[in-house]
XYZ file of N, CA, C and O in Angstrom:
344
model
N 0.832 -1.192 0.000
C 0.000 0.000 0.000
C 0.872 1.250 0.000
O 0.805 2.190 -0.793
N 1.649 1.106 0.961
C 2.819 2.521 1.134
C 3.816 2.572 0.006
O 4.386 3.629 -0.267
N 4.069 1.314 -0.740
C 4.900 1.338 -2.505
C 3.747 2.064 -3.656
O 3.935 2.639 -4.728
N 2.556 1.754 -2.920
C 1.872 1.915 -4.541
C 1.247 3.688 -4.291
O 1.013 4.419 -5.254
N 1.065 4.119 -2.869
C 0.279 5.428 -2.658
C 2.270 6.230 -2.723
O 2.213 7.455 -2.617
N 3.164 5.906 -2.809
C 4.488 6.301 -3.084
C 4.659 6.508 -4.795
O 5.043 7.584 -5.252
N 4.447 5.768 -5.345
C 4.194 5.095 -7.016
C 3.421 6.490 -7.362
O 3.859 7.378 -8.092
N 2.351 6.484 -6.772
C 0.730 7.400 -7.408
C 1.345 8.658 -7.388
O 0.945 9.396 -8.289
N 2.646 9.392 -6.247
C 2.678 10.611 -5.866
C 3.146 10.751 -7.081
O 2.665 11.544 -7.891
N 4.145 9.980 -7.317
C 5.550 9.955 -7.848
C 5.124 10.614 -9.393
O 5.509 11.619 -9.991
N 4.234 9.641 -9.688
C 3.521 9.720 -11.147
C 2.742 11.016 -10.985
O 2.686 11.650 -12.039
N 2.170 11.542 -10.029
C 1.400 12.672 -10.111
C 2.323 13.754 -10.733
O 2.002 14.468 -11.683
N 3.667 13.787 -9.991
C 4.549 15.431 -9.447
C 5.125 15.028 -11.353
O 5.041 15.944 -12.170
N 5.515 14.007 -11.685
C 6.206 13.818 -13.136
C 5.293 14.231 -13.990
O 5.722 14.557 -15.097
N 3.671 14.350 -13.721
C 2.649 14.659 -14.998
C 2.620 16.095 -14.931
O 2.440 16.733 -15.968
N 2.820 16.829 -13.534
C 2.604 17.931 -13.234
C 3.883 18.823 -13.629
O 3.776 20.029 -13.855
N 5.082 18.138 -13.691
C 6.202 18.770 -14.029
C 6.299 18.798 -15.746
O 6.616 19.739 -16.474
N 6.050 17.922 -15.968
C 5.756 18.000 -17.588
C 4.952 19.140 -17.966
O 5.381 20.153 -18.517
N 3.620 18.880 -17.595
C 2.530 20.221 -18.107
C 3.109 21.338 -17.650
O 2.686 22.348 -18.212
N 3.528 21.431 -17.231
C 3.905 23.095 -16.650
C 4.933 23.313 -17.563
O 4.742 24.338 -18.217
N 6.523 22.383 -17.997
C 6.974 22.635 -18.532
C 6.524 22.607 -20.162
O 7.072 23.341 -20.984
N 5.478 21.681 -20.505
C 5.158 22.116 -21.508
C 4.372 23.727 -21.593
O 4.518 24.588 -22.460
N 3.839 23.742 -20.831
C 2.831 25.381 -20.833
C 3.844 26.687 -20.989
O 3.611 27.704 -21.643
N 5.026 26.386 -20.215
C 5.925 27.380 -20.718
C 6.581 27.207 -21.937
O 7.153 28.183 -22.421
N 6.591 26.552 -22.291
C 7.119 26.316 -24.181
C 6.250 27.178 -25.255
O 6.606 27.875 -26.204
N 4.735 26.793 -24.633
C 3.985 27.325 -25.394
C 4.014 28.894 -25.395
O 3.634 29.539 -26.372
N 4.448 29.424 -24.335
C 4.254 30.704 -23.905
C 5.343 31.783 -24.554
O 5.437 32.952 -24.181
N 6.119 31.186 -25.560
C 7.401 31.856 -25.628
C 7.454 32.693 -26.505
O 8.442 33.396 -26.716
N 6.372 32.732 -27.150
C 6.170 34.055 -27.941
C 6.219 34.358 -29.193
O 6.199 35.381 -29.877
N 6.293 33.139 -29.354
C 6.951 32.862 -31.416
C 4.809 33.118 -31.896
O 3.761 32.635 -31.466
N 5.257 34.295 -33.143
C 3.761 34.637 -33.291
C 3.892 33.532 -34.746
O 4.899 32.875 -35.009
N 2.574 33.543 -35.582
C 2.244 32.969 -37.471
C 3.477 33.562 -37.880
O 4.408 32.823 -38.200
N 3.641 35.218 -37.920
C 4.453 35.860 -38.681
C 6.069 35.455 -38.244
O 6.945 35.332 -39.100
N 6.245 35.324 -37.210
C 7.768 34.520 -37.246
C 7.939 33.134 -37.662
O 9.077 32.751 -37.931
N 7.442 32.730 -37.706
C 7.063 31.249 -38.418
C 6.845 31.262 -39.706
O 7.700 30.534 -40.209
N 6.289 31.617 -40.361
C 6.461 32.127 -41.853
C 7.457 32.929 -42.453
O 7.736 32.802 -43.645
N 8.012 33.743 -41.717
C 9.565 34.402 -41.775
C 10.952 33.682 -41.833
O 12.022 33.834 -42.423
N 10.284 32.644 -40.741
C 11.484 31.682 -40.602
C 11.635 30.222 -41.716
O 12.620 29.501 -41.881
N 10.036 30.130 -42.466
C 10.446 29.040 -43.159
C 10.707 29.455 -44.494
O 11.198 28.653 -45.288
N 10.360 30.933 -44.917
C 10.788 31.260 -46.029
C 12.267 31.728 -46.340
O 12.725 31.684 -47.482
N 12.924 32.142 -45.335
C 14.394 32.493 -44.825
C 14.868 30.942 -44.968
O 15.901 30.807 -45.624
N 14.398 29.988 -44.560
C 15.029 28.089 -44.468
C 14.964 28.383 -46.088
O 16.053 28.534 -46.642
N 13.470 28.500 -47.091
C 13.886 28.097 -48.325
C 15.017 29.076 -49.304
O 15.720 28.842 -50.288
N 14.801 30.053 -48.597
C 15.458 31.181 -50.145
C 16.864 30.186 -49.581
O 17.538 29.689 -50.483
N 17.290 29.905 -48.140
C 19.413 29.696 -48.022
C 19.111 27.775 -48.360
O 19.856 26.871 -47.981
N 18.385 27.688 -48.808
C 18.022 25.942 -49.476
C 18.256 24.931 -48.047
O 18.928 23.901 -48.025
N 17.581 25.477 -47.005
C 17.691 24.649 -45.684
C 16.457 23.789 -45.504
O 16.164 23.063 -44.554
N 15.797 24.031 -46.632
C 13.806 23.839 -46.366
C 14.235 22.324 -47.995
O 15.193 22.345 -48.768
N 13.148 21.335 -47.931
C 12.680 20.664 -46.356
C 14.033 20.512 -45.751
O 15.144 20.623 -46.270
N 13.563 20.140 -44.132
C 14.158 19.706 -43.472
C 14.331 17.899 -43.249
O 13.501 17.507 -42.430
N 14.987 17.062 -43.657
C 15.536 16.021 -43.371
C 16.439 15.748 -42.597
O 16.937 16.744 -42.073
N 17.126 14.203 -42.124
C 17.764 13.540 -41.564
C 19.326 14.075 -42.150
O 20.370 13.939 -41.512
N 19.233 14.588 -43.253
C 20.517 15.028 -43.780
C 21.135 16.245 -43.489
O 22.316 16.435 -43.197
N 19.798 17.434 -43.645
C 20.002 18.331 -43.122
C 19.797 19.416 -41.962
O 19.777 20.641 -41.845
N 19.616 17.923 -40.933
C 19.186 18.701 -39.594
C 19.941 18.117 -38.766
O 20.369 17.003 -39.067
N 20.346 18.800 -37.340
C 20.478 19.863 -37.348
C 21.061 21.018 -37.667
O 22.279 21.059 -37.498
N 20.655 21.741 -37.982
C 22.072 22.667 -38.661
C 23.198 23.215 -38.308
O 23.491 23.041 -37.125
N 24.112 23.972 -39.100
C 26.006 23.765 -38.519
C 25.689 25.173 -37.728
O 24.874 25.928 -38.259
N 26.136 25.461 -36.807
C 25.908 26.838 -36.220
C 25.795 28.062 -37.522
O 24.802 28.781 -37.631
N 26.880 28.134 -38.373
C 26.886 28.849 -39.685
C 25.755 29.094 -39.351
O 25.203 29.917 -38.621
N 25.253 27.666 -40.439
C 23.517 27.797 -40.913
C 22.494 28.101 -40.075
O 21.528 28.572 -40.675
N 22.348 27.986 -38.758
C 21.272 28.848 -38.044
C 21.842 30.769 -37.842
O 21.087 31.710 -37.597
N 22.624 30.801 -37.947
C 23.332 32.108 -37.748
C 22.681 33.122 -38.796
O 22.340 34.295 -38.649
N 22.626 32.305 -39.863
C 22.497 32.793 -41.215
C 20.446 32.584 -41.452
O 19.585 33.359 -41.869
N 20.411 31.470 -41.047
C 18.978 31.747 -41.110
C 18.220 33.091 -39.693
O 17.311 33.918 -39.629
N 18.950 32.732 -39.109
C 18.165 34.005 -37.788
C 18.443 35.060 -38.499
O 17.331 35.504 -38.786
N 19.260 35.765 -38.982
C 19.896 36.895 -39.633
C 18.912 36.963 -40.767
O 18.195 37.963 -40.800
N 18.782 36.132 -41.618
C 17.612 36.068 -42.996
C 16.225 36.409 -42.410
O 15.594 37.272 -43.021
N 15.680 35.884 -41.361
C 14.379 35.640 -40.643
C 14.075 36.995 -39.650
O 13.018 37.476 -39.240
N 15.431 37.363 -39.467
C 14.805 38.920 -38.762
C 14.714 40.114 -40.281
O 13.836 40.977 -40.278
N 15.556 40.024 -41.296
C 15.817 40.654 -42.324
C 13.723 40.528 -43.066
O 13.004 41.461 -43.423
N 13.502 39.477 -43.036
C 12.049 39.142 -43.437
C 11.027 40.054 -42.550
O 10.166 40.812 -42.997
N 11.402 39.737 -40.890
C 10.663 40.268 -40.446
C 10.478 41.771 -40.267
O 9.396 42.337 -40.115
N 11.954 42.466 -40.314
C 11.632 43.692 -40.568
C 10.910 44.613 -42.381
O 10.493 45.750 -42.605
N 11.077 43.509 -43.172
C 10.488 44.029 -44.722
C 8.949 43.680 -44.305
O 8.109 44.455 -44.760
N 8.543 42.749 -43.601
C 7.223 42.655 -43.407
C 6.541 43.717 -42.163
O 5.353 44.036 -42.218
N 7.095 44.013 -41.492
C 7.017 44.887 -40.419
C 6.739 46.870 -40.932
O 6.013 47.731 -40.435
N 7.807 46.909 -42.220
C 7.388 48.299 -42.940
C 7.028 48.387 -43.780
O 7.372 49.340 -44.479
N 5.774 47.104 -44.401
C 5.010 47.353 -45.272
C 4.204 47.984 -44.476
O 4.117 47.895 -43.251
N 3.430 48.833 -45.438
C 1.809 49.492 -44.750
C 0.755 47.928 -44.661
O 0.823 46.891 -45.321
N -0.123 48.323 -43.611
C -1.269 47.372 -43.830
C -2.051 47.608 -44.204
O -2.225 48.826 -44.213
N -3.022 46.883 -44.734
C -4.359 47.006 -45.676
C -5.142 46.965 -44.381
O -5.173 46.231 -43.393
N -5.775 48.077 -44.802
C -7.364 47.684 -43.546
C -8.164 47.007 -43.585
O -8.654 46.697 -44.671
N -8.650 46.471 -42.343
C -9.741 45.354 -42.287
C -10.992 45.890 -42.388
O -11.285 46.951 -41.836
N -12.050 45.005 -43.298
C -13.099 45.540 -43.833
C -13.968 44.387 -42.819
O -13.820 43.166 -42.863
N -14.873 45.129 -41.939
C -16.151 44.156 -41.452
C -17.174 43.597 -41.924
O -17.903 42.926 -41.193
């Protein structure tokens, strides 16, 4: 009884440490528009798809894609926006 109500905690605090650490993953702030910044920056430097061959990448190549992917995000950032029509 005292192995298995030991067992139950055990398994509780490991489900609880997970979700939380997953909930902060989620929280980190990456919006659509960096994500679309970042996979079009992967295709123009030919990093896109991503395979077994070419992942993970050499420091270079993330250096060079973060650098491409903020370069995106600021050309998308000083376009004007079109207004939303209701």
């Amino acid at each position: 009884m005292k192995k298995s109500l030991l067992s139950a905690v055990a398994l509780v605090s490991l489900a609880m440490a997970a979700g939380s650490a997953f909930a902060a993953d989620q929280s980190s702030g990456v919006t659509r528009e960096h994500v679309r910044a970042e996979l079009q920056a992967a295709r123009e430097l030919g990093l896109s798809p991503v395979t077994e061959f070419n992942f993970p990448y050499t420091f270079e190549q993330s250096v060079q894609l973060q650098k491409r992917t903020a370069e995106i995000e600021a050309a998308h950032a000083a376009m004007p926006q079109a207004p939303v029509a209701n």
